Coordinates of C-alpha atoms in Angstrom, one line a residue:
X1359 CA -66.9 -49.6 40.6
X1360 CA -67.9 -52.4 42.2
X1361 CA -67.4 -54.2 45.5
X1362 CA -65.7 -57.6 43.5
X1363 CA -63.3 -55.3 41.8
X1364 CA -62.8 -53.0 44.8
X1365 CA -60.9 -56.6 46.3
X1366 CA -59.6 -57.4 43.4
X1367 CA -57.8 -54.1 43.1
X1368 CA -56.5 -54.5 46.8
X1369 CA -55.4 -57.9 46.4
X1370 CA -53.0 -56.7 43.1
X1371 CA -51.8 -53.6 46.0
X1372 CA -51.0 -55.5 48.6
X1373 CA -48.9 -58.0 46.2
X1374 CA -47.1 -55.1 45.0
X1375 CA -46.7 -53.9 48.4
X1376 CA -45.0 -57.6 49.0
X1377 CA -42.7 -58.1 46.7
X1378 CA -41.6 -54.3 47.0
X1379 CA -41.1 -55.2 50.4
X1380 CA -39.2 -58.2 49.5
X1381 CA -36.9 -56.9 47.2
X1382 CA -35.8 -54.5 50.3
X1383 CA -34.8 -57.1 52.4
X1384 CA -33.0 -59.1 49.7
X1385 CA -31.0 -55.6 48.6
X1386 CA -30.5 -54.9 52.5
X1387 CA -29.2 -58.2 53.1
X1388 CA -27.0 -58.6 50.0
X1389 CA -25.7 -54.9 51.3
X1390 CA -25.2 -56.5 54.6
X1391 CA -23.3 -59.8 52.8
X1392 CA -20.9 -56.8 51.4
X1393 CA -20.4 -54.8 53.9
X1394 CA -19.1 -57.8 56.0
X1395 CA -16.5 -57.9 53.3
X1396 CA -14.6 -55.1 55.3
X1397 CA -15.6 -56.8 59.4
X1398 CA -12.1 -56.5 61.3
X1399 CA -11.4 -52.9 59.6
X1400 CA -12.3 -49.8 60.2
X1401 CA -15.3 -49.0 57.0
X1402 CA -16.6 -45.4 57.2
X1403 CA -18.9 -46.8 54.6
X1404 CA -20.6 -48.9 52.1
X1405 CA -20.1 -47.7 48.4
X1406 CA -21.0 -44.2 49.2
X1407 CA -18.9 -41.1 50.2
X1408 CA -17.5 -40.2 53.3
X1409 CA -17.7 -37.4 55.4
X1410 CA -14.4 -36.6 55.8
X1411 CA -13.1 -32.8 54.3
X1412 CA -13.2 -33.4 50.3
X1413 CA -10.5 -30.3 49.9
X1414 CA -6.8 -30.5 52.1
X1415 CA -3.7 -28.2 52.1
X1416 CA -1.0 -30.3 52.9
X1417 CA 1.4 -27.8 54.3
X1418 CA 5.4 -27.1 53.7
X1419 CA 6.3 -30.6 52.9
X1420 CA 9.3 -31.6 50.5
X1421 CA 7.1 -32.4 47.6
X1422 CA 8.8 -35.2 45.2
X1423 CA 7.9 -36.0 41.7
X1424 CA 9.9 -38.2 39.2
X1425 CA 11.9 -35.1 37.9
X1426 CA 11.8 -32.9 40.9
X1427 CA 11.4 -32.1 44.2
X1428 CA 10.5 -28.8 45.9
X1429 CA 9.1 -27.2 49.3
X1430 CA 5.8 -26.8 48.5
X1431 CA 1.8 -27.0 49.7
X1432 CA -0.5 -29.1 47.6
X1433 CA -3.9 -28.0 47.7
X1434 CA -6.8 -30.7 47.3
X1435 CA -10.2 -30.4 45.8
X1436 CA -12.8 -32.9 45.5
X1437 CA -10.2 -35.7 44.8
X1438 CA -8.1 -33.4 42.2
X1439 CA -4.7 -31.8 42.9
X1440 CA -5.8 -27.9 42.3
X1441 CA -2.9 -26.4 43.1
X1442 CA 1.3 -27.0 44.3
X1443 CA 3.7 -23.9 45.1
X1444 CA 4.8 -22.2 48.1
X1445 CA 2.5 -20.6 50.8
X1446 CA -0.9 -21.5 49.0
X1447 CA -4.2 -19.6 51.5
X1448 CA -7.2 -21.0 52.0
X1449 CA -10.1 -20.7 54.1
X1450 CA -11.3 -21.7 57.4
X1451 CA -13.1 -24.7 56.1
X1452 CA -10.2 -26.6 54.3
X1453 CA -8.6 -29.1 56.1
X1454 CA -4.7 -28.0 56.7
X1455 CA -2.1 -31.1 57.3
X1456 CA 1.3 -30.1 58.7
X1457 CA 3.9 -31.7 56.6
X1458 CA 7.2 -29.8 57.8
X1459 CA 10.1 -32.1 57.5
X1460 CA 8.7 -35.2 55.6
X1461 CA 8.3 -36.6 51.8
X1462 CA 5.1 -35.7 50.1
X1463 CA 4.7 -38.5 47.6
X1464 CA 3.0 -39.9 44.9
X1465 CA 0.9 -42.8 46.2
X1466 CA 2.6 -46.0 45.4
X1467 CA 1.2 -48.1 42.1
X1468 CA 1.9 -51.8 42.2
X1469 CA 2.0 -52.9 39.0
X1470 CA 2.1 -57.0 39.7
X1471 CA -0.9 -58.8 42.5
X1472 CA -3.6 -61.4 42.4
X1473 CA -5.7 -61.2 44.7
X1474 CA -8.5 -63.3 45.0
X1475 CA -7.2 -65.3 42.5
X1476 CA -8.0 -69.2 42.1
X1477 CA -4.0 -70.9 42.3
X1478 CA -4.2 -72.8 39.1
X1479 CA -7.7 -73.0 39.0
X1480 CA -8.0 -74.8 42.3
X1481 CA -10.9 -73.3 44.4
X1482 CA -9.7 -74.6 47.2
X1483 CA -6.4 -72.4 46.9
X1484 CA -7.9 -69.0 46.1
X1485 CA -5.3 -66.4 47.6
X1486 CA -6.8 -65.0 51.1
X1487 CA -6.6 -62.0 50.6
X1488 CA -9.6 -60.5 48.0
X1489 CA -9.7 -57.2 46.4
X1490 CA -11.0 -55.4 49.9
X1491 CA -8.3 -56.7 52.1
X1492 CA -5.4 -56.5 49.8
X1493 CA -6.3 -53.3 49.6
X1494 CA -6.9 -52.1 52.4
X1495 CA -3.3 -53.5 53.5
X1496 CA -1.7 -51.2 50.4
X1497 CA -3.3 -48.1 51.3
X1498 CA -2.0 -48.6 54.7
X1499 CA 1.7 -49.1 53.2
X1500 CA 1.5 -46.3 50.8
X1501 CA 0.3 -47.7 47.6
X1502 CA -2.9 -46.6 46.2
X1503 CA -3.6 -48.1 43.1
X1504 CA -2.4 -51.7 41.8
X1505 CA -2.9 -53.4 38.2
X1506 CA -4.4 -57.1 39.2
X1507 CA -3.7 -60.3 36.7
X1508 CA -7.5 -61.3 34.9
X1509 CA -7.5 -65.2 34.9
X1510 CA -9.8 -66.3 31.9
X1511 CA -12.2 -68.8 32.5
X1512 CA -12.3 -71.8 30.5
X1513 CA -10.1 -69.9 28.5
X1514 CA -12.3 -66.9 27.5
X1515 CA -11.1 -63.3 28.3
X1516 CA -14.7 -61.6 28.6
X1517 CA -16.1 -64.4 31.0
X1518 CA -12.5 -63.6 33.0
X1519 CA -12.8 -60.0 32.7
X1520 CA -16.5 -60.1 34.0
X1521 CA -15.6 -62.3 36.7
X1522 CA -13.0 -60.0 38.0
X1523 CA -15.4 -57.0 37.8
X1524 CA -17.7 -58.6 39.9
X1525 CA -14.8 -59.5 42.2
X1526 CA -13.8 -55.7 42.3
X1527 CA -16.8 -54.3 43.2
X1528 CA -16.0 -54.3 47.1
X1529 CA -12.4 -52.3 46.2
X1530 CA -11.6 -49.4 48.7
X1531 CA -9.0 -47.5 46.2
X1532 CA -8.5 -47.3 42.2
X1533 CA -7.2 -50.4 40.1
X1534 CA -6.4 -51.9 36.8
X1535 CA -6.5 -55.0 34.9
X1536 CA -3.6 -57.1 33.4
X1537 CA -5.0 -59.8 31.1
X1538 CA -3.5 -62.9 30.6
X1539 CA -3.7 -65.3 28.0
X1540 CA -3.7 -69.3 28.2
X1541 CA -4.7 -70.8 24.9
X1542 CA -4.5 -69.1 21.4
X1543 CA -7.6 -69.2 18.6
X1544 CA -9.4 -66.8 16.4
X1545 CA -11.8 -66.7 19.5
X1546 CA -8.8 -64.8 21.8
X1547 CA -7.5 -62.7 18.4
X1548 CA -11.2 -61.2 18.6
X1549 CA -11.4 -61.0 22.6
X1550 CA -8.0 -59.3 22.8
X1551 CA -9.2 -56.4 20.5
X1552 CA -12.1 -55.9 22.7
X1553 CA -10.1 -56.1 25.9
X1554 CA -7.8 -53.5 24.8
X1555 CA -10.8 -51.2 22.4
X1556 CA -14.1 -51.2 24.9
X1557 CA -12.3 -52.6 28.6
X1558 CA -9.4 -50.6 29.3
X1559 CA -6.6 -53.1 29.5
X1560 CA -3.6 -52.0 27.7
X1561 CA -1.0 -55.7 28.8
X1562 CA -1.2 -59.0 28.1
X1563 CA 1.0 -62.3 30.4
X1564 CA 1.9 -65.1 28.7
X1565 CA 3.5 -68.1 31.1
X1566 CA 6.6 -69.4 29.7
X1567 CA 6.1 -72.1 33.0
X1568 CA 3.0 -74.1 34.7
X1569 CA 3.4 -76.8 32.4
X1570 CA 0.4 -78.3 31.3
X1571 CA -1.8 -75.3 33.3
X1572 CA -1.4 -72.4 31.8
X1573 CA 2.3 -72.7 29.9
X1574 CA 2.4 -71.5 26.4
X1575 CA 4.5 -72.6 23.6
X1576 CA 6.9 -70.3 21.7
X1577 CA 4.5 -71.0 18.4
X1578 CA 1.7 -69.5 20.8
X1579 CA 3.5 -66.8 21.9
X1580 CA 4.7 -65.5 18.5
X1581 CA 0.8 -65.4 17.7
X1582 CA 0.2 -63.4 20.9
X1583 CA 3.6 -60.9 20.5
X1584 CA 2.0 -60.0 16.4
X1585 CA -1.3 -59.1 18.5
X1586 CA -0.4 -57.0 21.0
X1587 CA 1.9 -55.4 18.3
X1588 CA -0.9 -54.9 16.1
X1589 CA -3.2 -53.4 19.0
X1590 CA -0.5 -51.0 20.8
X1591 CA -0.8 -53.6 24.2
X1592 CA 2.5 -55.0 26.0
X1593 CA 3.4 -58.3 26.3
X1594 CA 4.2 -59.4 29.7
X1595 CA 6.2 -62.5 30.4
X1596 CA 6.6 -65.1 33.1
X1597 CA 10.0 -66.4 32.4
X1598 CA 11.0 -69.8 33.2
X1599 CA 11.4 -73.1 31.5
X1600 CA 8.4 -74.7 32.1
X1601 CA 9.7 -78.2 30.5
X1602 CA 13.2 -78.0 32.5
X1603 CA 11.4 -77.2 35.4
X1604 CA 9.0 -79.8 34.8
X1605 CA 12.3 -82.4 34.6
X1606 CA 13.6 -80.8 37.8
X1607 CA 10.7 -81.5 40.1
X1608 CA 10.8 -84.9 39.3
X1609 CA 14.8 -85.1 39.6
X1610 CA 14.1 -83.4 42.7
X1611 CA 11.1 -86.0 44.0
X1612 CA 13.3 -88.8 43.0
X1613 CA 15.9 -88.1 45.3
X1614 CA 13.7 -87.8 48.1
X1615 CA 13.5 -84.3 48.0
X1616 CA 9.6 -83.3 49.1
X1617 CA 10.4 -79.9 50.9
X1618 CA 10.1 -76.4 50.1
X1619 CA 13.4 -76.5 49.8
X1620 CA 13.2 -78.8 46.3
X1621 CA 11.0 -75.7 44.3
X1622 CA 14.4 -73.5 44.4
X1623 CA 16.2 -76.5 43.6
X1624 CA 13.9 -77.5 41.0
X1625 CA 13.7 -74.4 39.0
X1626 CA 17.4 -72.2 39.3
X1627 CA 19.0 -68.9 37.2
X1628 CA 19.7 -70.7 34.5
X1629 CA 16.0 -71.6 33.7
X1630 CA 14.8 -68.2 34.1
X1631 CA 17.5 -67.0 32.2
X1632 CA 16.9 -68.9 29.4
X1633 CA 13.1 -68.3 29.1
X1634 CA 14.3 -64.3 29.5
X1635 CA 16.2 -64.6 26.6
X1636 CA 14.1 -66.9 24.2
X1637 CA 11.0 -64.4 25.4
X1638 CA 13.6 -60.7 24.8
X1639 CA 14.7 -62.6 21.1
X1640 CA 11.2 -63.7 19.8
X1641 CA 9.7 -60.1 20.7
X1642 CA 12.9 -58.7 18.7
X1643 CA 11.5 -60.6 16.2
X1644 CA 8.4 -58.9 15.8
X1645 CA 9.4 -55.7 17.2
X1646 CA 7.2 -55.4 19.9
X1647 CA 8.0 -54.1 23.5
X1648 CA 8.4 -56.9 25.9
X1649 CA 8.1 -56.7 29.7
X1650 CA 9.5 -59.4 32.2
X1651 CA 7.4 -60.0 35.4
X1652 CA 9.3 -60.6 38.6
X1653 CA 13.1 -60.8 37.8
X1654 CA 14.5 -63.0 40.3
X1655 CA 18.3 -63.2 39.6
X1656 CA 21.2 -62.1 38.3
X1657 CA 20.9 -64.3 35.4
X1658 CA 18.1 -63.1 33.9
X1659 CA 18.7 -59.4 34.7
X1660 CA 21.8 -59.8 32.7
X1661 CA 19.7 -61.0 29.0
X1662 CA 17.8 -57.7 29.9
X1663 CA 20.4 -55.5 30.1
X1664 CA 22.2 -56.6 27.1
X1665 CA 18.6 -56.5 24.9
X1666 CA 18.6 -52.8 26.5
X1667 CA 22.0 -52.3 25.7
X1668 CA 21.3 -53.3 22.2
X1669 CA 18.5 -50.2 22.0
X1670 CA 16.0 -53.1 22.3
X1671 CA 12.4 -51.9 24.2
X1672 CA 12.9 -54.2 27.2
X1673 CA 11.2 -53.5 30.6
X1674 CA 12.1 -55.7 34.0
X1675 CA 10.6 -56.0 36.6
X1676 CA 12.1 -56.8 40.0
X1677 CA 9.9 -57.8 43.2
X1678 CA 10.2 -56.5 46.7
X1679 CA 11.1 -60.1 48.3
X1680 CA 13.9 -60.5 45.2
X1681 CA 15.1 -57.7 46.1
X1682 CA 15.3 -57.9 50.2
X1683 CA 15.5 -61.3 51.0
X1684 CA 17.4 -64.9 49.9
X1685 CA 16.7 -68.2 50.0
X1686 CA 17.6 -69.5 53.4
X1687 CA 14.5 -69.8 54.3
X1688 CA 13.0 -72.3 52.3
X1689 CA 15.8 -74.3 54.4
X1690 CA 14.1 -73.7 57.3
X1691 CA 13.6 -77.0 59.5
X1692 CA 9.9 -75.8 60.3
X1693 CA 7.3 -76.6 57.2
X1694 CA 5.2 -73.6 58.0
X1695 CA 7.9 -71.2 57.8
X1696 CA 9.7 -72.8 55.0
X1697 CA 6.9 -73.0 53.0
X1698 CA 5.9 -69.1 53.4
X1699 CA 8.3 -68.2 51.1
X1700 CA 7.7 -70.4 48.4
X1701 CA 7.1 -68.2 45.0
X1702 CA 7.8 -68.5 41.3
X1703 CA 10.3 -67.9 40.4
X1704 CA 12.0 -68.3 43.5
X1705 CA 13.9 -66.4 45.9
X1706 CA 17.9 -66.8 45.2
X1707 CA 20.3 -67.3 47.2
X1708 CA 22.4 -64.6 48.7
X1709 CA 23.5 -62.1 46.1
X1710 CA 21.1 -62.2 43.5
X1711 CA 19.2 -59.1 45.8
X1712 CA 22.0 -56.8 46.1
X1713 CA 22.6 -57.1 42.1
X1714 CA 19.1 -56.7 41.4
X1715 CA 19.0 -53.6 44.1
X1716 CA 22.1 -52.1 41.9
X1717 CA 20.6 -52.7 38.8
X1718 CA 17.6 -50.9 39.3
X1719 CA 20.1 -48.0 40.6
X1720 CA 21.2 -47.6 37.8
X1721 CA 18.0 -48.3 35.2
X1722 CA 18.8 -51.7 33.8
X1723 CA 15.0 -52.7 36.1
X1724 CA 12.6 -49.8 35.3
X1725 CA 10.2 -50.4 38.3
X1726 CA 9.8 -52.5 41.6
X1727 CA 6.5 -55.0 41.9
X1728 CA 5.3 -57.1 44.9
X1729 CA 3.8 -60.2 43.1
X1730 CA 1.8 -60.0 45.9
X1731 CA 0.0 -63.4 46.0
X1732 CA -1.1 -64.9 49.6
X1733 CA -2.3 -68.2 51.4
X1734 CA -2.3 -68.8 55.1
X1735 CA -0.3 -71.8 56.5
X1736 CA -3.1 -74.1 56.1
X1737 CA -3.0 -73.6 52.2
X1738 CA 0.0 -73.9 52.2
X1739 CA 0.3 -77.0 54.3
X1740 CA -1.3 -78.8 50.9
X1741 CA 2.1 -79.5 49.9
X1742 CA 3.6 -81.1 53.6
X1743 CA 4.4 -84.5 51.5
X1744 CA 5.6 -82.6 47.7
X1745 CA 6.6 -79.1 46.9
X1746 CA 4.9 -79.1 43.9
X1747 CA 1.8 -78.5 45.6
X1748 CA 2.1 -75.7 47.9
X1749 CA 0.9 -72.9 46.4
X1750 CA 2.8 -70.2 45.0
X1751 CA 3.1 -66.7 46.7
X1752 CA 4.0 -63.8 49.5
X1753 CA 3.0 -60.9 50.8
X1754 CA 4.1 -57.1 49.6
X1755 CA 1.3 -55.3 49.0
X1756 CA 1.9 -53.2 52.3
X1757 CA 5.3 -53.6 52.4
X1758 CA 7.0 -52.2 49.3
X1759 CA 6.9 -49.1 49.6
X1760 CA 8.8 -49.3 53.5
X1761 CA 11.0 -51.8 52.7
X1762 CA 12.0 -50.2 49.3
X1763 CA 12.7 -47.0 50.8
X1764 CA 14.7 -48.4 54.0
X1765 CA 16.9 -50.5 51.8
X1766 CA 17.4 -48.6 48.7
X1767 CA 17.1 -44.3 49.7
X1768 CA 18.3 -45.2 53.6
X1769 CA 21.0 -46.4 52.6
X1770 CA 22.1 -44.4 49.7
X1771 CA 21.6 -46.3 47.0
X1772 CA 18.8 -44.3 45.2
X1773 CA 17.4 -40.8 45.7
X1774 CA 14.1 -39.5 46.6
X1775 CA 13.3 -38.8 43.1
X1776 CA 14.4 -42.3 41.9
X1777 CA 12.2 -43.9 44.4
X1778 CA 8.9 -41.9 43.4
X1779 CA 9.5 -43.2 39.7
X1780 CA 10.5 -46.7 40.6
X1781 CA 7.5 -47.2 43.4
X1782 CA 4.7 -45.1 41.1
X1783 CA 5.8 -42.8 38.0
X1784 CA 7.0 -45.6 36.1
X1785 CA 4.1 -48.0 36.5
X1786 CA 2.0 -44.8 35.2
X1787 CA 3.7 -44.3 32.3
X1788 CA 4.3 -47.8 31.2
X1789 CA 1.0 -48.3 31.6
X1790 CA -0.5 -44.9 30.0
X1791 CA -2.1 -43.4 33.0
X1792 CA 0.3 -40.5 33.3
X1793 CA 0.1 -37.8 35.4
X1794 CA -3.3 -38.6 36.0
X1795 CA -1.8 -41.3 38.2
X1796 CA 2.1 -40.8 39.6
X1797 CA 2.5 -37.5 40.1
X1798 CA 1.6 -34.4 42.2
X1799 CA 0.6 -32.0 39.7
X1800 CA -2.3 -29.9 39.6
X1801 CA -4.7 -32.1 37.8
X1802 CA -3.5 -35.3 39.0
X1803 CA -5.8 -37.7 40.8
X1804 CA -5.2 -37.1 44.8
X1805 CA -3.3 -40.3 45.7
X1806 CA -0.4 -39.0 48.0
X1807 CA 1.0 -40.1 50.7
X1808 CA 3.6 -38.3 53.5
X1809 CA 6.0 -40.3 54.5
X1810 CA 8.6 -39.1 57.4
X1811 CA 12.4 -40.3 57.1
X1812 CA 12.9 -40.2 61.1
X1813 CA 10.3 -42.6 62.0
X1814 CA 10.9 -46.3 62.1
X1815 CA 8.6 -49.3 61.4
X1816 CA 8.3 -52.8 61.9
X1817 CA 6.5 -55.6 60.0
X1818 CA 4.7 -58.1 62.0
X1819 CA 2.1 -60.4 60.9
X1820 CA 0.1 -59.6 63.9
X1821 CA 0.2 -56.3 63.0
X1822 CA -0.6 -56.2 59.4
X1823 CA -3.8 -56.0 57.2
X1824 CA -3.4 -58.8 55.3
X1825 CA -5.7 -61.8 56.1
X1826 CA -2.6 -64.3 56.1
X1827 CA -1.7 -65.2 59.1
X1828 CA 2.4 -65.4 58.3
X1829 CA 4.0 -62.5 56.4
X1830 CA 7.9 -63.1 55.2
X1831 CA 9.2 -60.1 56.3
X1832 CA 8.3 -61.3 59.7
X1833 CA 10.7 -58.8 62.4
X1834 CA 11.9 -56.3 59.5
X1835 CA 12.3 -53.1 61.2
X1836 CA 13.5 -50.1 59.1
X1837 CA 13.4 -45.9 58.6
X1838 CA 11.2 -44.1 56.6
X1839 CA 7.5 -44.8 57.8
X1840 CA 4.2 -43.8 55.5
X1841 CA 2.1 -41.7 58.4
X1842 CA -0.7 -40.5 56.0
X1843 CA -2.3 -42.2 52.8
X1844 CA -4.7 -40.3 51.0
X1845 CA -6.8 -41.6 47.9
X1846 CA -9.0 -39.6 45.8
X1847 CA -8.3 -36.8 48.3
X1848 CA -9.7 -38.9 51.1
X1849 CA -7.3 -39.5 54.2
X1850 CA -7.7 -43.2 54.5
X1851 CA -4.7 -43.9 57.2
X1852 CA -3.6 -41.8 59.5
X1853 CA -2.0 -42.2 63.4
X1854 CA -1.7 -46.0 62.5
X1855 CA -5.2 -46.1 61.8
X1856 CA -6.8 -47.2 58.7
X1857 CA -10.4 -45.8 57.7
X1858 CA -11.5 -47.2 54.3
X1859 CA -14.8 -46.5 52.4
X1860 CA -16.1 -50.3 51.1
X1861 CA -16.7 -49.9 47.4
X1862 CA -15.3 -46.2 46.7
X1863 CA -12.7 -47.7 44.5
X1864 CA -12.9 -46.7 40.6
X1865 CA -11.6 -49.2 37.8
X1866 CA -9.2 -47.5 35.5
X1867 CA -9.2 -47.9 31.8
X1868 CA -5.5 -47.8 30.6
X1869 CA -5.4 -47.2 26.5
X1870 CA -3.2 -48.4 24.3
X1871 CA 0.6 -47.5 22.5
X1872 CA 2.1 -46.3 25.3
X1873 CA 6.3 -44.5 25.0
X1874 CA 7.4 -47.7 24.6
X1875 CA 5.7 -47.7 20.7
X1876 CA 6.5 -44.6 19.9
X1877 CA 8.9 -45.4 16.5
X1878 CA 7.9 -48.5 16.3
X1879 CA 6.1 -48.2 12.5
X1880 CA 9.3 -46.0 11.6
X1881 CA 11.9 -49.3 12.4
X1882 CA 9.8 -51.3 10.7
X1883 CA 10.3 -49.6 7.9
X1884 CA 13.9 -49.1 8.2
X1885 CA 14.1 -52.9 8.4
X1886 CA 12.2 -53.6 5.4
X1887 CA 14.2 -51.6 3.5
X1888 CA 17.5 -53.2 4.8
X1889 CA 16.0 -56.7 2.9
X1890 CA 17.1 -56.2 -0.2
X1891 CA 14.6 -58.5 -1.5
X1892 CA 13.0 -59.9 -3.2
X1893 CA 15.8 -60.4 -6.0
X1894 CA 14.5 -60.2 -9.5
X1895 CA 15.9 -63.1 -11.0
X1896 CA 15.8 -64.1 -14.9
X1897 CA 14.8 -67.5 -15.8
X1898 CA 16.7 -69.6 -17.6
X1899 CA 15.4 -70.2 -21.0
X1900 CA 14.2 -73.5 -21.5

C-alpha cells in the first residue's frame, strides 16, 4: 500500500473520528437540554432507572380497593403487585415500609388535564406547567397516572398525536391520551380508526363552546357520536352554549363589564344545562355512551341524572374546584386574584358544590377530575381590559386527592371505598385499564400511595410543585395527608420530599368498548324491531 493512500486512509479516520465525536456532544447536550426539564426538583435520573429497592413490603396497612378493604401487606416486585394478605415474609434485602394505622391506596388517576397545552392555539398562552412538572406536582398529591387532552394541529389527529408524544417524552409517571376533535371530514373518519386501532386512545372531546375556535355544531357532532359508536371509543363533551355564550360576552362588554367577574356572568347554569341535555339526547339518538367533562352546577347535574334515571349510559364528571369552591372570588377587587380562578365552565356560586359533592355520594357523578389547566399571573394579566381574554384554567393536579378526601371521607360524606373508586377505580374502568391500573391486586401495576387520616396539610403556592406562581386553594388546610407515593414500585415522595426519575414515565394504550358498550348491539336490535316499519302498502291501481 502506498504512502498517498496511507493519508488518504487517515484523512477518511480522523473524519469519522469527528463527526462521531460530534454527534456526542450534540446527544450530550440535547440530554443536558432534557434534563434541565426537571431543574428546581429533585431528579434521581435521566430516562434510566433508579437505584432505589425495585421489590417493597408495605407492612399492616388498611389496604382499600373499590369493593373492599382489609388489613393486609402488599408485597412489590419489579413494579408489579406480587402478593396482598396478612403477615407476608420476606427477606433481608426487601425494602419493608411500616404502614400501621393509615390507607393503603390505589394511586390516584386523573382522568381530565392539559398540560403544556397551547390556550386556543395561542403560543404565547401555553399552560406552564408541561408534562414533567404537572407531573411531578401529582405524584406528590397522590395521583399517578392522568389521561391528557391531544390538541390536533391544523386539524389533523396524527400530527396532534405526534406532537404530544414528543411533548411526553420527559414524563416522570404513566399517562394516557384523550383526543379531541375540531372539524369533521373523511380525513378525521380515517384518523379516528387509527387513533383508537394502532395509538391506544379509546375517547374522543367534542366542544359544544369556543365559538369559532374549536366549537362544533350539532350536525358535526352526530357525525362524531356514529364514529365512536362504530369503533367502541367514548364521546366526551364540553357542555355549554357556545352561541349564547358568545351573546353573553358581548351583553356583558356592553355594559361595561371587562372583569373576571363578567366570564361567570357571561356563561350561567342554564347554558351548560342546555348543551348537557342537547349533547345526553343526540347520543340517545345513536345509542352511544356519552361522558360530560367538568360538571359545574346543579343544572346540568340534574339532565344527567334524569338520562341515568332513564337507564341511559351517561357518565359526569365533576372537578375538584366545582366541587370545593364558589364563585366569590372572581369578585375579588384584586385582578390577579380574581382572575386565578377563571375556568370554563365556571365556578358557581354558593351551592352548586355541596349538590355536586351529594351527587357523587350517591352515584348520579361516577368520578372526580381536576381540569387541571394552569398560567401564572402574567398570562393571565392578558385579559386586564376584557375577560374574554384571560385564559381559561386552575390548578388540581396535586390537590384532588387531599382536598377530596378532607371534604368528602372527613366529613362523612363518602367512605374509604367510595373514595378509591371515585379518585382512581372508576377512571380505570371507564377507560379500560382495569386492574392493571386502580387497584391493589396482585398483578396490578405498583401505583399506591399511603395516606394517614391524622395528619393535616396545607396548600400554599409557595409550597407546591406546580410552576404557577398562584394556586386557588391558596390557605386550604385539611386531614388526611398522602406521606408516600409510589409508581411502578418506585417511592417517588416520601418525608415531604419528591424524588422523580426524568423520562421513566410509560404511555398507556387504553383499547376500545369498554362496560359502558356492553349491550349496546343487543338494544339496537330491540329498537329496530320496535319500528314496525317499513309498512307494505298496495298501490292504488291506476
Amino acid at each position: 500500500m502506498g504512502f498517498v493512500n496511507l493519508l488518504t486512509m487517515a484523512k477518511r479516520f480522523s473524519g469519522i473520528i469527528a463527526i462521531l465525536l460530534l454527534l456526542r456532544l450534540t446527544t450530550a447536550a440535547a440530554s443536558h437540554e432534557f434534563c434541565d426539564a426537571g431543574m428546581g426538583y429533585n431528579v434521581v435520573g435521566c430516562g434510566g432507572s433508579d437505584s432505589s429497592s425495585r421489590r417493597i413490603l408495605i407492612k399492616g396497612g388498611t389496604v382499600v380497593n373499590a369493593h373492599h378493604q382489609e388489613v393486609a401487606d402488599v408485597y412489590i416486585d419489579d413494579g408489579i403487585i406480587a402478593d396482598v394478605k396478612p403477615n407476608i415474609k420476606v427477606g433481608d434485602e426487601v425494602a419493608v415500609i411500616d404502614a400501621t394505622g393509615k390507607f393503603v391506596m390505589p394511586g390516584g388517576i386523573d382522568p381530565h388535564t392539559h398540560l403544556e397545552m397551547e390556550f386556543m392555539g395561542t403560543d404565547s398562552t401555553e399552560t406552564i406547567d408541561d408534562f414533567f412538572s404537572g407531573q411531578a406536582a401529582a405524584l406528590a398529591g397522590g395521583t399517578t397516572m392522568h389521561i391528557d387532552f391531544v390538541m390536533p394541529v391544523n386539524g389533523s389527529l396524527s400530527l396532534g398525536f405526534k406532537a404530544y408524544v414528543e411533548k411526553a417524552k420527559k414524563s416522570c409517571m404513566d399517562y394516557g391520551f384523550h383526543m379531541t376533535i375540531t372539524k369533521w371530514d373523511d380525513t378525521v373518519a380515517r384518523e379516528m380508526e387509527i387513533m383508537v386501532k394502532e395509538k391506544g386512545i379509546n375517547s374522543f372531546k367534542f366542544f359544544l363552546a369556543y365559538k369559532g375556535i374549536v366549537m362544533i355544531n350539532d350536525e358535526l357532532l352526530l357525525e362524531g357520536l356514529k364514529k365512536c359508536k362504530s369503533l367502541g371509543a367514548l364521546a366526551m363533551v364540553h357542555a355549554e352554549n357556545g352561541d349564547a355564550v358568545f351573546e353573553g360576552q358581548k351583553r356583558m362588554i356592553e355594559l361595561g363589564i371587562t372583569g373576571p367577574e363578567g366570564h361567570a356572568l357571561s356563561r350561567p347554569p342554564l347554558l351548560e344545562a342546555e348543551a348537557t341535555a342537547r349533547a345526553i339526547r343526540l347520543a340517545g339518538f345513536i345509542n352511544t355512551p356519552l361522558y360530560i367533562v367538568h360538571v359545574m352546577s346543579i343544572d346540568a347535574m340534574e339532565e344527567i341524572a334524569k338520562a341515568r334515571k332513564l337507564g341511559q349510559r351517561v357518565v359526569g364528571e365533576p372537578v375538584v374546584s366545582g366541587l370545593v369552591l364558589n364563585d366569590s372570588g372572581l369578585w375579588d377587587p384584586d385582578f390577579n386574584i380574581a382572575a386565578k380562578f377563571v375556568m370554563s365552565p365556571p365556578i358557581r356560586a354558593p351551592g352548586h358544590g355541596r349538590a355536586l359533592q351529594a351527587a357523587v355520594s350517591m352515584g348520579v357523578l361516577q368520578l372526580v377530575g381536576t381540569d387541571h389547566c394552569t398560567f401564572n399571573s402574567t398570562q393571565k394579566a392578558f385579559g386586564i381590559d376584557d375577560f374574554r381574554k384571560i385564559p381559561n384554567g386552575v390548578n388540581g393536579i396535586e390537590e384532588r386527592m387531599h382536598l377530596v378526601w378532607d371534604t368528602m371521607v372527613a366529613s362523612g360524606k363518602i367512605s374509604v371505598t367510595d373514595y378509591v373508586r371515585i379518585t382512581s377505580t372508576e377512571c380505570a374502568r371507564i377507560f379500560n385499564i382495569y386492574p392493571k391500573k386502580g387497584a391493589i391486586l396482585p398483578g396490578s401495576d405498583a401505583d399506591i400511595i399511603i395516606l394517614n387520616p391524622n395528619s393535616s396539610f396545607q396548600i400554599s403556592s409557595n409550597s407546591h410543585h406546580s410552576r404557577s406562581d398562584t394556586n386557588v386553594y391558596e390557605g386550604w388546610i385539611g386531614k388526611g395527608k398522602v406521606e408516600i407515593t409510589i409508581v411502578g414500585g418506585r417511592i417517588v415522595w416520601e418525608n415531604n420530599e419528591l424524588k422523580v426519575n426524568l423520562g421513566s414515565g410509560k404511555y398507556i394504550k387504553m383499547p376500545p368498548f369498554n362496560y359502558l358498550f356492553d349491550g349496546i348491539e343487543k338494544a339496537d336490535v330491540s329498537y329496530i324491531s320496535s319500528l314496525r316499519a317499513p309498512v307494505n302498502r298496495f298501490k292504488a291501481m291506476q
